Coordinates of C-alpha atoms in Angstrom, one line a residue:
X5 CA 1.5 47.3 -41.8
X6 CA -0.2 48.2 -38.1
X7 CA -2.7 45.4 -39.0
X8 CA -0.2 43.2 -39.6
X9 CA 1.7 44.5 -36.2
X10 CA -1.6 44.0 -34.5
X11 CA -2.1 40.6 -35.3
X12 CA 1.3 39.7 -34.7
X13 CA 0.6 41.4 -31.2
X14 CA -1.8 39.4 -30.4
X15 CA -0.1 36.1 -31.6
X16 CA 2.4 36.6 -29.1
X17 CA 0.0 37.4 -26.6
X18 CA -2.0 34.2 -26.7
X19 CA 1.5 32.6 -27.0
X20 CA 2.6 34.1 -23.4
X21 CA -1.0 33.6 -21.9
X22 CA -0.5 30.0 -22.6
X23 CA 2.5 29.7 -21.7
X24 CA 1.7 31.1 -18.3
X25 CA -1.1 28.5 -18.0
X26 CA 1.1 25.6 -18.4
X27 CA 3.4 27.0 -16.0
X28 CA 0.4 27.4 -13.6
X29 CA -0.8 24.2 -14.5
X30 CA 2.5 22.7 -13.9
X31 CA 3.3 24.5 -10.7
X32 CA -0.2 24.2 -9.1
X33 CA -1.7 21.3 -10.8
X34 CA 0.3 18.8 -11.7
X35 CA 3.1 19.8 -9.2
X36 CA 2.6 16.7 -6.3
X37 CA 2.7 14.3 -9.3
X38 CA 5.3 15.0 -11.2
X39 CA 6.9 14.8 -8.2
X40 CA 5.5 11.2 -6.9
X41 CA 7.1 9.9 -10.0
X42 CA 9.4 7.2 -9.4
X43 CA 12.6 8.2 -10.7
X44 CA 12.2 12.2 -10.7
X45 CA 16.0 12.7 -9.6
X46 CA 15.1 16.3 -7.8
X47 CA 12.7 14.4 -5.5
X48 CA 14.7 11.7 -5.1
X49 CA 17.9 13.6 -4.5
X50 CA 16.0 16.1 -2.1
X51 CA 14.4 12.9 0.2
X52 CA 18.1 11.9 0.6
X53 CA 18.8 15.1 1.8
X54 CA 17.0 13.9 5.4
X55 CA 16.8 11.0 7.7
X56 CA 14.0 9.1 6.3
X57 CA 12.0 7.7 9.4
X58 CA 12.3 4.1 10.6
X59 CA 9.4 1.5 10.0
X60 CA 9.1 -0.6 13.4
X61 CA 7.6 -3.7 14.2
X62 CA 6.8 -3.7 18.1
X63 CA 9.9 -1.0 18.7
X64 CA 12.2 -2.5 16.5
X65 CA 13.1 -0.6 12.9
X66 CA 13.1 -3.5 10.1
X67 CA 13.6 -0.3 7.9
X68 CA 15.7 2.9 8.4
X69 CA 18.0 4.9 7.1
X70 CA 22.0 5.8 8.0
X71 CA 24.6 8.6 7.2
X72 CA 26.5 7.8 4.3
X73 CA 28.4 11.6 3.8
X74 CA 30.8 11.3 0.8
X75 CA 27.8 10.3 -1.3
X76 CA 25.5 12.3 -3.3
X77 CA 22.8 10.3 -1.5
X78 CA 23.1 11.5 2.1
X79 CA 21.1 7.9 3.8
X80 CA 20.8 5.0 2.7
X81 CA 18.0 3.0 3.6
X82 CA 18.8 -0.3 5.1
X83 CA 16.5 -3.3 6.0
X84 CA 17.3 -5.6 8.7
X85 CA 15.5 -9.5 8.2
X86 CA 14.8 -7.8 4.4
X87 CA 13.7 -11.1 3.3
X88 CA 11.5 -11.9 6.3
X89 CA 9.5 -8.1 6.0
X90 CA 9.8 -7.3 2.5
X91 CA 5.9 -8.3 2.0
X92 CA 5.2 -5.3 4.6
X93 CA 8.2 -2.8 3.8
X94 CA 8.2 -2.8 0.5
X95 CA 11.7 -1.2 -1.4
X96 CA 12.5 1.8 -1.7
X97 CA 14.7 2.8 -4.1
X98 CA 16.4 5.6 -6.4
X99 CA 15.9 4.3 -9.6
X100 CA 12.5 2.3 -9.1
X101 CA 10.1 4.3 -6.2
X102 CA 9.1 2.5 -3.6
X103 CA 6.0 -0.1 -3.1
X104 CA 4.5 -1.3 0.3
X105 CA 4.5 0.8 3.3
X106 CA 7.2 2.9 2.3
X107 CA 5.3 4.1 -0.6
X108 CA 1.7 4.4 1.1
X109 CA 3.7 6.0 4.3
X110 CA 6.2 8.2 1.9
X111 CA 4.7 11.2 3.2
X112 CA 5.7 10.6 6.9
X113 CA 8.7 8.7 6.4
X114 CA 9.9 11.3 4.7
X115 CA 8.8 14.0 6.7
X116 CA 6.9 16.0 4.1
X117 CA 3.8 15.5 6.2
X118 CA 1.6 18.5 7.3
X119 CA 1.5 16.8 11.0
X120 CA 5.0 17.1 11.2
X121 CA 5.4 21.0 10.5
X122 CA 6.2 22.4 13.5
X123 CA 8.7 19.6 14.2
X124 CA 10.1 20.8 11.2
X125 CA 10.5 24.1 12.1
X126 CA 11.6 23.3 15.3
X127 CA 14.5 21.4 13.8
X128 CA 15.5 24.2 11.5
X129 CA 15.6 26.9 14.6
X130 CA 17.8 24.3 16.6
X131 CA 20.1 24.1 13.3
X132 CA 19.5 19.8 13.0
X133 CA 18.6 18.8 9.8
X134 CA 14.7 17.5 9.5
X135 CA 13.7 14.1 10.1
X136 CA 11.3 12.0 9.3
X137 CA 8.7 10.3 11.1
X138 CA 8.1 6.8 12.2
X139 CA 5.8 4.3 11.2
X140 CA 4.7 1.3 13.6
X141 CA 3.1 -1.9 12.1
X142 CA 1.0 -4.2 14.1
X143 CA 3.1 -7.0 13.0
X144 CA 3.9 -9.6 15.3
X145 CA 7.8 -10.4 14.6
X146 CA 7.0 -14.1 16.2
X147 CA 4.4 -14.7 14.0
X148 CA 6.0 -13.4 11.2
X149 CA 9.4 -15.6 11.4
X150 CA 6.8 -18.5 11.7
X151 CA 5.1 -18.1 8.8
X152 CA 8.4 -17.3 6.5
X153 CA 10.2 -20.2 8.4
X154 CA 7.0 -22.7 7.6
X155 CA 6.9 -21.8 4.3
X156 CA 10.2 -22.2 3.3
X157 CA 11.1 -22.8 -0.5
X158 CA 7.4 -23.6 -1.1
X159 CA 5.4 -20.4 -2.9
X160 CA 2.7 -19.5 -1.3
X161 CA 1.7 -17.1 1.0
X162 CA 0.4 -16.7 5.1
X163 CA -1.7 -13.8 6.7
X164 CA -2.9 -13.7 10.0
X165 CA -5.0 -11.1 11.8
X166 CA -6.4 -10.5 15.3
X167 CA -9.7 -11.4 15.0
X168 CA -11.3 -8.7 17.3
X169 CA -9.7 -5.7 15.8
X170 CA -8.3 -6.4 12.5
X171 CA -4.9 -5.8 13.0
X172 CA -2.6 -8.1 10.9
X173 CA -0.1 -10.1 12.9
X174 CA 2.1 -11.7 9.8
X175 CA 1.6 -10.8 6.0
X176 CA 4.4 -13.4 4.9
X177 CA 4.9 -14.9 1.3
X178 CA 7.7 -17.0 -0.3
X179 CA 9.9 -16.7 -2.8
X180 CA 10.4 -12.4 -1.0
X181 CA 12.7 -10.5 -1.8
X182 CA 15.5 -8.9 -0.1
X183 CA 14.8 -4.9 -0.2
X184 CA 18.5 -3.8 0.5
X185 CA 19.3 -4.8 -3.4
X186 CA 17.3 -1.9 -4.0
X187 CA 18.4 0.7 -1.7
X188 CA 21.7 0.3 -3.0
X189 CA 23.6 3.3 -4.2
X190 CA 25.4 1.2 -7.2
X191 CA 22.8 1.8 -9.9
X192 CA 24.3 -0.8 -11.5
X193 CA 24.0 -3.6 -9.1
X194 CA 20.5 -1.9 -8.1
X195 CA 19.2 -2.7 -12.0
X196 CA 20.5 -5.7 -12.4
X197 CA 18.7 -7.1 -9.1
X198 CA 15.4 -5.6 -9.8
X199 CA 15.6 -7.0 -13.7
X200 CA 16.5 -10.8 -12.4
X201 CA 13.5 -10.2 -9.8
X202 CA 11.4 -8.9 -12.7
X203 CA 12.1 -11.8 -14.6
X204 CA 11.7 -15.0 -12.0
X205 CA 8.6 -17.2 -12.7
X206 CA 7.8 -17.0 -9.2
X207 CA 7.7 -13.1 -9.0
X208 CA 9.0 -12.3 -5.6
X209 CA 8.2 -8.9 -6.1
X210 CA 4.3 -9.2 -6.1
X211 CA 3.1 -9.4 -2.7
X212 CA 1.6 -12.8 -2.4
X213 CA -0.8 -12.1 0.7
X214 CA -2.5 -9.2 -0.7
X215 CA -2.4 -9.2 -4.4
X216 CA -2.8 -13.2 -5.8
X217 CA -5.8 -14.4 -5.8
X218 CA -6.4 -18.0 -6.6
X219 CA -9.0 -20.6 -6.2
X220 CA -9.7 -21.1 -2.4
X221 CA -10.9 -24.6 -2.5
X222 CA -12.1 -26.1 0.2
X223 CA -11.7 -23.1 2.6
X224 CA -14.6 -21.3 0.6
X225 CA -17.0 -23.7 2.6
X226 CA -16.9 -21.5 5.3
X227 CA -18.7 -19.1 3.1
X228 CA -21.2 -21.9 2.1
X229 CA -21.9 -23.3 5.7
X230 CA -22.6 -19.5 7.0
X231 CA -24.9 -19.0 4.2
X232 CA -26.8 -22.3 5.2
X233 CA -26.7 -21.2 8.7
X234 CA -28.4 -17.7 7.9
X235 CA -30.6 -19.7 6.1
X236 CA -32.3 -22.0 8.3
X237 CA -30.1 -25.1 8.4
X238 CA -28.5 -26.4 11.7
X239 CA -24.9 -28.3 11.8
X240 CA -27.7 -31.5 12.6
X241 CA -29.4 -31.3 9.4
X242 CA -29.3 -34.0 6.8
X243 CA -27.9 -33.3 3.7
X244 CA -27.1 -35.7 0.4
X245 CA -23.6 -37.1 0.8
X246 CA -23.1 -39.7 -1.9
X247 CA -19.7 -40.7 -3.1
X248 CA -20.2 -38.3 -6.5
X249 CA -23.0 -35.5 -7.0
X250 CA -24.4 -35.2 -11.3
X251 CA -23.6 -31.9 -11.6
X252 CA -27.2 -29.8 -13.2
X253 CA -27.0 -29.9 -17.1
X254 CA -24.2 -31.5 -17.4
X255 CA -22.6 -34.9 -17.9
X256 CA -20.0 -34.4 -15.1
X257 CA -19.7 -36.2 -11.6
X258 CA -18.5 -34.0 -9.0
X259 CA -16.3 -37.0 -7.0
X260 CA -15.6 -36.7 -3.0
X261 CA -11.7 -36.6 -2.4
X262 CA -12.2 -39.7 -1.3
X263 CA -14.3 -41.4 -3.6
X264 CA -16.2 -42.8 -1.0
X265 CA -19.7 -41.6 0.4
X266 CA -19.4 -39.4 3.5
X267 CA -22.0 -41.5 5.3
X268 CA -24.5 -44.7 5.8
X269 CA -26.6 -44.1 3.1
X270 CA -25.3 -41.4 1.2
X271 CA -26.7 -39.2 3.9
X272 CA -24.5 -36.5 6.4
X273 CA -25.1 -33.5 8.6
X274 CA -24.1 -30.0 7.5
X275 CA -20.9 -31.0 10.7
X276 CA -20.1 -34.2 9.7
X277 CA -20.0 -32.4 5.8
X278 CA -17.7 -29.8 6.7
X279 CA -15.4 -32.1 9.4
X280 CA -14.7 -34.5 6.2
X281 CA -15.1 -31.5 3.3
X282 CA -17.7 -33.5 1.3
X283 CA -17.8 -32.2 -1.8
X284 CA -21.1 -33.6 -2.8
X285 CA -22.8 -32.6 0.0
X286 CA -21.6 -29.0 -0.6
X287 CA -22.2 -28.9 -4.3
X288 CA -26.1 -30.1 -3.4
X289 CA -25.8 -27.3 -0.6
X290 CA -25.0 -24.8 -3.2
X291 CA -27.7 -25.2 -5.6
X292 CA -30.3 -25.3 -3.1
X293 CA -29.2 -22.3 -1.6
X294 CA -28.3 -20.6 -5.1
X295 CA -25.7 -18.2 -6.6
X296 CA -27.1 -15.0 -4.9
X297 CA -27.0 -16.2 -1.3
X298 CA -23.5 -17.3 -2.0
X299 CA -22.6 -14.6 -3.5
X300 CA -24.5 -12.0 -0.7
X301 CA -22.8 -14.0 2.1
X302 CA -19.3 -14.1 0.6
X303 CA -19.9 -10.0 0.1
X304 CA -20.3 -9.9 3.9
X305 CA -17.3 -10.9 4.8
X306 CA -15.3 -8.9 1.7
X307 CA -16.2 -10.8 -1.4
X308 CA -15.6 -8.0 -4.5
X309 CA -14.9 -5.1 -2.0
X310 CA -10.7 -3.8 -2.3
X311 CA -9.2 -3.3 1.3
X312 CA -6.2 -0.9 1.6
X313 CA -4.5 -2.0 4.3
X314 CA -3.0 1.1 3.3
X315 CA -1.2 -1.1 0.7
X316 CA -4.5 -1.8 -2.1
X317 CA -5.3 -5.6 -1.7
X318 CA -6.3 -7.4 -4.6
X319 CA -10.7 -7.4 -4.8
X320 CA -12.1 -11.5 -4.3
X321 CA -14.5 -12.3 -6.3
X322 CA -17.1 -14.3 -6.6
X323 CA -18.7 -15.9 -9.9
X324 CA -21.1 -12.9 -11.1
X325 CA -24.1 -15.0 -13.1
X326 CA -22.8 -19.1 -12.4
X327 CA -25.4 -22.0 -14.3
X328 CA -26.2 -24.5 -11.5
X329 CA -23.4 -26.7 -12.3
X330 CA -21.2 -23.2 -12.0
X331 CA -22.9 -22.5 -8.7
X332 CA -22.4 -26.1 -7.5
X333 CA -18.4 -25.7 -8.4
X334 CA -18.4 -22.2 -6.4
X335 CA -19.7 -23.7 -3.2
X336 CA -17.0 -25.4 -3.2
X337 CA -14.0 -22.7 -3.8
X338 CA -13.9 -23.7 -7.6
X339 CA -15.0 -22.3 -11.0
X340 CA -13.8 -18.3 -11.4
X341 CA -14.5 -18.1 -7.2
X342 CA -11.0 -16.4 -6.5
X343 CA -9.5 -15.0 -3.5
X344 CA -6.7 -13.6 -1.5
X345 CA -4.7 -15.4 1.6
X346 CA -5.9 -12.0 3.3
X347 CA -9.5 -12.5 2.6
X348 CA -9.5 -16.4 3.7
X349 CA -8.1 -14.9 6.6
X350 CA -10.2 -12.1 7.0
X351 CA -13.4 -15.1 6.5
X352 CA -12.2 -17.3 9.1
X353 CA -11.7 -13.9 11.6
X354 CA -15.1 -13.0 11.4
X355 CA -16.8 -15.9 12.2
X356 CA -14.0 -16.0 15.1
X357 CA -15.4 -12.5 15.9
X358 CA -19.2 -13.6 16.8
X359 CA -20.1 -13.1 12.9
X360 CA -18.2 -9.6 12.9
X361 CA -15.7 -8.7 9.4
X362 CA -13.7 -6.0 10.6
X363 CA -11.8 -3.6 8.6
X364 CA -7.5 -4.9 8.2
X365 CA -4.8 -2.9 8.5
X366 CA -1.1 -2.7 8.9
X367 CA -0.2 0.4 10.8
X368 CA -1.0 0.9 14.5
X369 CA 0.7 3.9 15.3
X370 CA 2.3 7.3 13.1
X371 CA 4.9 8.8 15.4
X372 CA 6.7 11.9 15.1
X373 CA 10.6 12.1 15.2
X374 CA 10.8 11.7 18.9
X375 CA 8.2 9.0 18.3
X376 CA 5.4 10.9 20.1
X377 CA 2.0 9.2 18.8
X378 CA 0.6 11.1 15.8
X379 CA -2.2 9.1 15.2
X380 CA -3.3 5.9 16.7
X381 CA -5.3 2.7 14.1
X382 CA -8.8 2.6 15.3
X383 CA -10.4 -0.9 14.9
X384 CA -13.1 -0.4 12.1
X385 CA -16.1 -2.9 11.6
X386 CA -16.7 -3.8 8.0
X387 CA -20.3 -5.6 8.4
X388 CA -22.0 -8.2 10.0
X389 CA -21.4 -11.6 8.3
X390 CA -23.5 -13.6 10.3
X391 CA -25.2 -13.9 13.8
X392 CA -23.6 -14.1 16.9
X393 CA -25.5 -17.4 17.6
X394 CA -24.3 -18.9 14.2
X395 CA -21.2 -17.8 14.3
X396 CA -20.7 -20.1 17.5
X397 CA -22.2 -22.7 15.5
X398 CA -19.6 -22.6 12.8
X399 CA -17.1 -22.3 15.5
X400 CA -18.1 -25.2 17.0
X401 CA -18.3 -27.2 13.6
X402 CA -14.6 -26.0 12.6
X403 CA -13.4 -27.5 16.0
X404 CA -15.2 -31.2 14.7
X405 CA -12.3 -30.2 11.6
X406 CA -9.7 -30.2 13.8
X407 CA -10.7 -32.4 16.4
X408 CA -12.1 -35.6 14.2
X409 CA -11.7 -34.5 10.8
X410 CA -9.4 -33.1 7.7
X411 CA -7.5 -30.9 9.8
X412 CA -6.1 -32.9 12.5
X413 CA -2.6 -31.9 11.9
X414 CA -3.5 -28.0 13.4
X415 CA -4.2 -29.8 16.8
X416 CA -2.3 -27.9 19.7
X417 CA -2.4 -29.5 23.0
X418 CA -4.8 -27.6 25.2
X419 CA -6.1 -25.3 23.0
X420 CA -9.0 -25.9 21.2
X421 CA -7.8 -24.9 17.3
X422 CA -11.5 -24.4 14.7
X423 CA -10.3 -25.1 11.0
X424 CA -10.7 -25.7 7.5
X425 CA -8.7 -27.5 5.1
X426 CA -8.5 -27.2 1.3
X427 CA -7.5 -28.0 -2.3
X428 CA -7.9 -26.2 -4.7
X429 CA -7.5 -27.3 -8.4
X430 CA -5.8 -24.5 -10.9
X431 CA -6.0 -26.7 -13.8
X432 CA -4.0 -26.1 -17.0
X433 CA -1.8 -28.4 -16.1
X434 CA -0.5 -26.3 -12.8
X435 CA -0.1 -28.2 -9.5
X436 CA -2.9 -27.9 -6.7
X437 CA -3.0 -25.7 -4.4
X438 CA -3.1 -26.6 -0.5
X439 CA -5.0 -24.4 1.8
X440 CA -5.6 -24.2 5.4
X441 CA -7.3 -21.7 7.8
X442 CA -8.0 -21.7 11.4
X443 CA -8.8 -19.2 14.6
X444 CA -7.8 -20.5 18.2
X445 CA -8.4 -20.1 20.8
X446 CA -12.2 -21.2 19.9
X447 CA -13.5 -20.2 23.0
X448 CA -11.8 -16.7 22.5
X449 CA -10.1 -16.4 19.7
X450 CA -6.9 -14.3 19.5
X451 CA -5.8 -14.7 15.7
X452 CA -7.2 -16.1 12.8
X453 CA -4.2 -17.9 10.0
X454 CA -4.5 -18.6 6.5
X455 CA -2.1 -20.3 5.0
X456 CA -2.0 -21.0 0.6
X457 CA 0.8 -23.3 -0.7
X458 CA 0.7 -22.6 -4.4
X459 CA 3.1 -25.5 -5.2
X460 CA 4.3 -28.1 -2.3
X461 CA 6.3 -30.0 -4.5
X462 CA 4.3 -33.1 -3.0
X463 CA 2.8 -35.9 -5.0
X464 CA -0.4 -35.7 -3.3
X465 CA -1.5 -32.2 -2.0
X466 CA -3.3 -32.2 1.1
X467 CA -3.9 -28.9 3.4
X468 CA -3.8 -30.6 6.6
X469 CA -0.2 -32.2 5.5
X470 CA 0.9 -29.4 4.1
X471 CA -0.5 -25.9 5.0
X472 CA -2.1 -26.5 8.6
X473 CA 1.4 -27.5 10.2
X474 CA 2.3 -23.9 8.9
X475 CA -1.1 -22.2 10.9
X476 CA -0.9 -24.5 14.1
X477 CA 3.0 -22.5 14.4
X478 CA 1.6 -19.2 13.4
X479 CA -0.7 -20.0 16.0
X480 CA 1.6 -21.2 18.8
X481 CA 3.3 -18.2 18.2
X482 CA 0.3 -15.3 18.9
X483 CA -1.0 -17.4 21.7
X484 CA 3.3 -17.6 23.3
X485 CA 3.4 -13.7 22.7

C-alpha cells in the first residue's frame, strides 16, 4: 500500500513539475508571441486602451488614432488619403493584425517600446494616459499623389528613391486599398471588406512595390550594359545588331521589337544598342559575357539579397544555372530573371549614385510622444555596383534613351532625364508588361523612378507610351519639392 502511495506521489509530482514548465514556458518563452498574434483579443483590447501614435509623412499623420469613449475600443485608428498610403501604412485592425509599417512599427506606435519608458512613467505620475510614439516616413506626399494619380485604374506599381541616400520618395501601387475598412469597429462590415479584398484577381492587399516580382524586360539592360562596362567594353564598341539573333542550341530567332536591324550592316555600338533596346545585340552581349557576370553584376546592385525596408521586400532573382539560349533571354529581363519595381529602382539609383547601391528604407525619423527624435535613418551603402567612371558612362548612354531613343516621352524641358524603357513578355496568355525607369537630374541626380504597368489595357504595350509619362511626373514632382 505505501508503494503504491509512493508511486502515486511521484505521479503527481512529475504532473505539477510539468505543469510548472509549461507555465514557465508560456510566461517566459512564448509570452511576446502569443501575444503578436493577430487576433489575441487581450492584446488587442489592451493597445486600444492608449493613443496609438500617428504615422507622418513630412509632418502630416496619414494614420492616427481618435477617442471613441462609449466603445469597448477606446481609438480608432483612422487613415486620411487611405487609398493613396495604404502601400506604406499598411491596416491595422482588430480582427486581422496589421501589415506594413504599422506592423514593423507596432512596438512604437503602440508605445510598448523600451525607448519610451520613462515617457511612460512620466505619463502615469502626471495621471494622462500613455501614448504612443510617432513614426516619420521619408515619403514625399508630391511624389506619391503622382504616382497613384499616373497609375490610375492600370495595375501596376511605382517606387522612387533618392539616389544618394536611399530614402524612398513614393512606394505607390494600383488597385490599393482603403485601410479605414479595416479599422472599423463593426466586425461585420470589417470581414466582409477584407474577404471581397481577399478575393479580387488583382489583390489590392499585396503590396505591389515590394512583394511582385515579374519579368523586368527591357529595364534589366541596365544590368547587362554595367556588366559590359566592368568588363572592358566602351558605349563605342561594336557589337552584332541584326534584325533577329539564332538563339545557341536552339531553333528560335530572338526578333528586335522592331523587326528591323538596329544599324547599317547589322552592326551598333553598345549606346546606339541600349538608346533603341536591341534585343539582338543584347542577347549576343549576354552570351559573350556569360551567366556568372550577369548574375555577379545583378547581385551588386541587390539581385537575390531581401531588403527590409523594415517591411520584408520580395528577394530578385536571377536565373541560377541558364543554357546559353537561357543566358541570352536573361540579358534581356526574360526567362525566370524576376524582379521587384523597388529593385529596378534601386538599379537605376545606383548607377545615378556614381556606381553606389545603397541600402532603402522607409522610416527617417522614431519620435517620442512630444515628437522628440528617438532615432534618426542613417543612409547605409549596400555595395559598389560599378565604377565611378562607368557609372557616368551608363549615365550618359541612358540620356541617348531619353534624348534620341525609346524613351522620349520622359523628356522634361531643361532637365536632362537618363532612362530605360521596357517590355516584358509574361506569357501564358497574360498581357505584357510596360516598364520604365529613369534618374534626373543626370548631372546630379535627385531621385531615381520605376514605374511597372502589369496590364495597360492597350493594344500595343510600349514603356515610353505608357509607363515613362508616369516617371517624367514622379520626377517633376521631387525636382518642384
Amino acid at each position: 500500500m505505501i508503494r503504491a502511495i509512493r508511486r502515486l506521489g511521484l505521479v503527481f509530482g512529475l504532473l505539477a513539475m510539468a505543469l510548472c514548465i509549461n507555465l514557465t514556458f508560456q510566461q517566459f518563452v512564448l509570452a511576446r508571441s502569443i501575444n503578436a498574434q493577430p487576433g489575441n483579443q487581450r492584446t488587442v483590447l489592451a493597445e486600444y486602451q492608449r493613443e496609438r501614435g500617428p504615422i507622418l509623412v513630412g509632418t502630416k499623420p496619414v494614420a492616427r488614432s481618435v477617442p471613441t469613449p462609449k466603445s469597448q475600443y477606446k481609438f480608432l485608428r483612422t487613415y486620411s488619403d487611405g487609398v493613396l498610403y495604404a502601400p506604406v501604412t499598411g491596416f491595422y485592425s482588430s480582427l486581422y493584425g496589421s501589415t506594413g509599417l504599422e506592423r514593423t512599427e507596432n512596438e512604437i506606435l503602440s508605445g510598448n517600446d523600451s525607448r519610451l519608458f520613462v515617457d511612460r512613467i512620466e505619463q502615469l505620475i502626471a495621471g494622462r494616459v500613455p501614448e504612443g510614439g510617432a513614426v516619420q516616413t521619408t515619403i514625399l506626399a508630391s511624389a506619391q499623389r503622382r504616382a497613384a494619380e499616373g497609375l490610375g485604374t492600370q495595375v501596376g506599381s511605382v517606387t522612387a528613391i533618392d539616389p544618394k541616400t536611399g530614402a524612398i520618395l513614393a512606394l505607390a501601387q494600383s488597385p490599393s486599398f482603403d485601410p479605414n475598412g479595416l479599422a472599423t469597429h463593426d466586425a461585420a462590415a470589417q470581414q466582409d471588406y477584407y474577404e471581397s479584398l481577399s478575393a479580387a484577381p488583382n489583390k489590392p492587399l499585396l503590396n505591389r512595390p515590394l512583394v511582385q516580382t515579374i519579368p523586368p524586360g527591357s529595364t534589366f539592360k541596365l544590368v547587362t550594359s554595367a556588366a559590359a562596362l566592368e568588363n572592358g567594353y566602351e558605349p563605342t564598341s561594336v557589337l552584332p545588331g541584326p534584325a533577329a539573333y539564332q538563339l545557341p542550341g536552339s531553333t528560335r530567332m530572338l526578333n528586335n521589337w522592331s523587326n528591323a536591324p538596329c544599324g547599317p550592316n547589322n552592326r551598333t555600338t553598345l549606346a546606339n544598342a541600349l538608346a533603341i533596346s536591341c534585343n539582338s545585340a543584347f542577347a549576343y552581349l549576354g552570351n559573350e559575357l556569360g551567366a556568372d557576370t550577369l548574375r555577379a553584376q545583378a547581385e551588386k546592385f541587390g539581385f537575390d539579397s531581401s531588403f527590409d525596408v523594415p517591411m520584408t521586400a520580395a528577394t530578385s532573382r536571377f536565373p541560377e544555372d541558364p543554357d546559353p539560349a537561357q543566358t541570352a533571354m536573361s540579358a534581356i529581363g526574360q526567362f525566370d530573371v524576376a524582379a521587384t519595381s523597388l529593385q529596378m529602382a534601386q538599379v537605376t539609383a545606383s548607377v545615378a549614385n556614381k556606381g553606389v547601391t545603397m541600402y532603402p528604407y522607409l522610416v527617417n525619423q522614431v519620435l517620442a510622444p512630444d515628437l522628440t527624435v528617438l532615432s534618426q535613418t542613417q543612409p547605409k551603402e549596400f555595395e559598389r555596383a560599378m565604377s565611378e567612371a562607368n557609372a557616368g558612362k551608363l549615365m550618359g548612354m541612358m540620356v541617348q534613351v531619353v534624348n534620341s531613343g525609346t524613351g522620349s516621352n520622359a523628356q522634361i524641358p531643361g532637365v536632362n532625364v537618363a532612362g530605360k524603357t521596357g517590355t516584358a513578355e509574361t506569357g501564358g496568355g497574360r498581357p505584357n508588361i510596360a516598364w520604365f525607369v529613369a534618374a534626373a537630374p543626370a548631372e546630379d541626380p535627385q531621385v531615381a523612378v520605376a514605374v511597372a504597368v502589369e496590364n495597360a489595357g492597350a493594344a500595343e504595350v510600349s514603356g515610353n507610351a505608357i509607363a515613362a509619362p508616369i516617371a517624367r511626373s514622379v520626377i517633376e514632382a521631387v525636382l518642384q519639392r
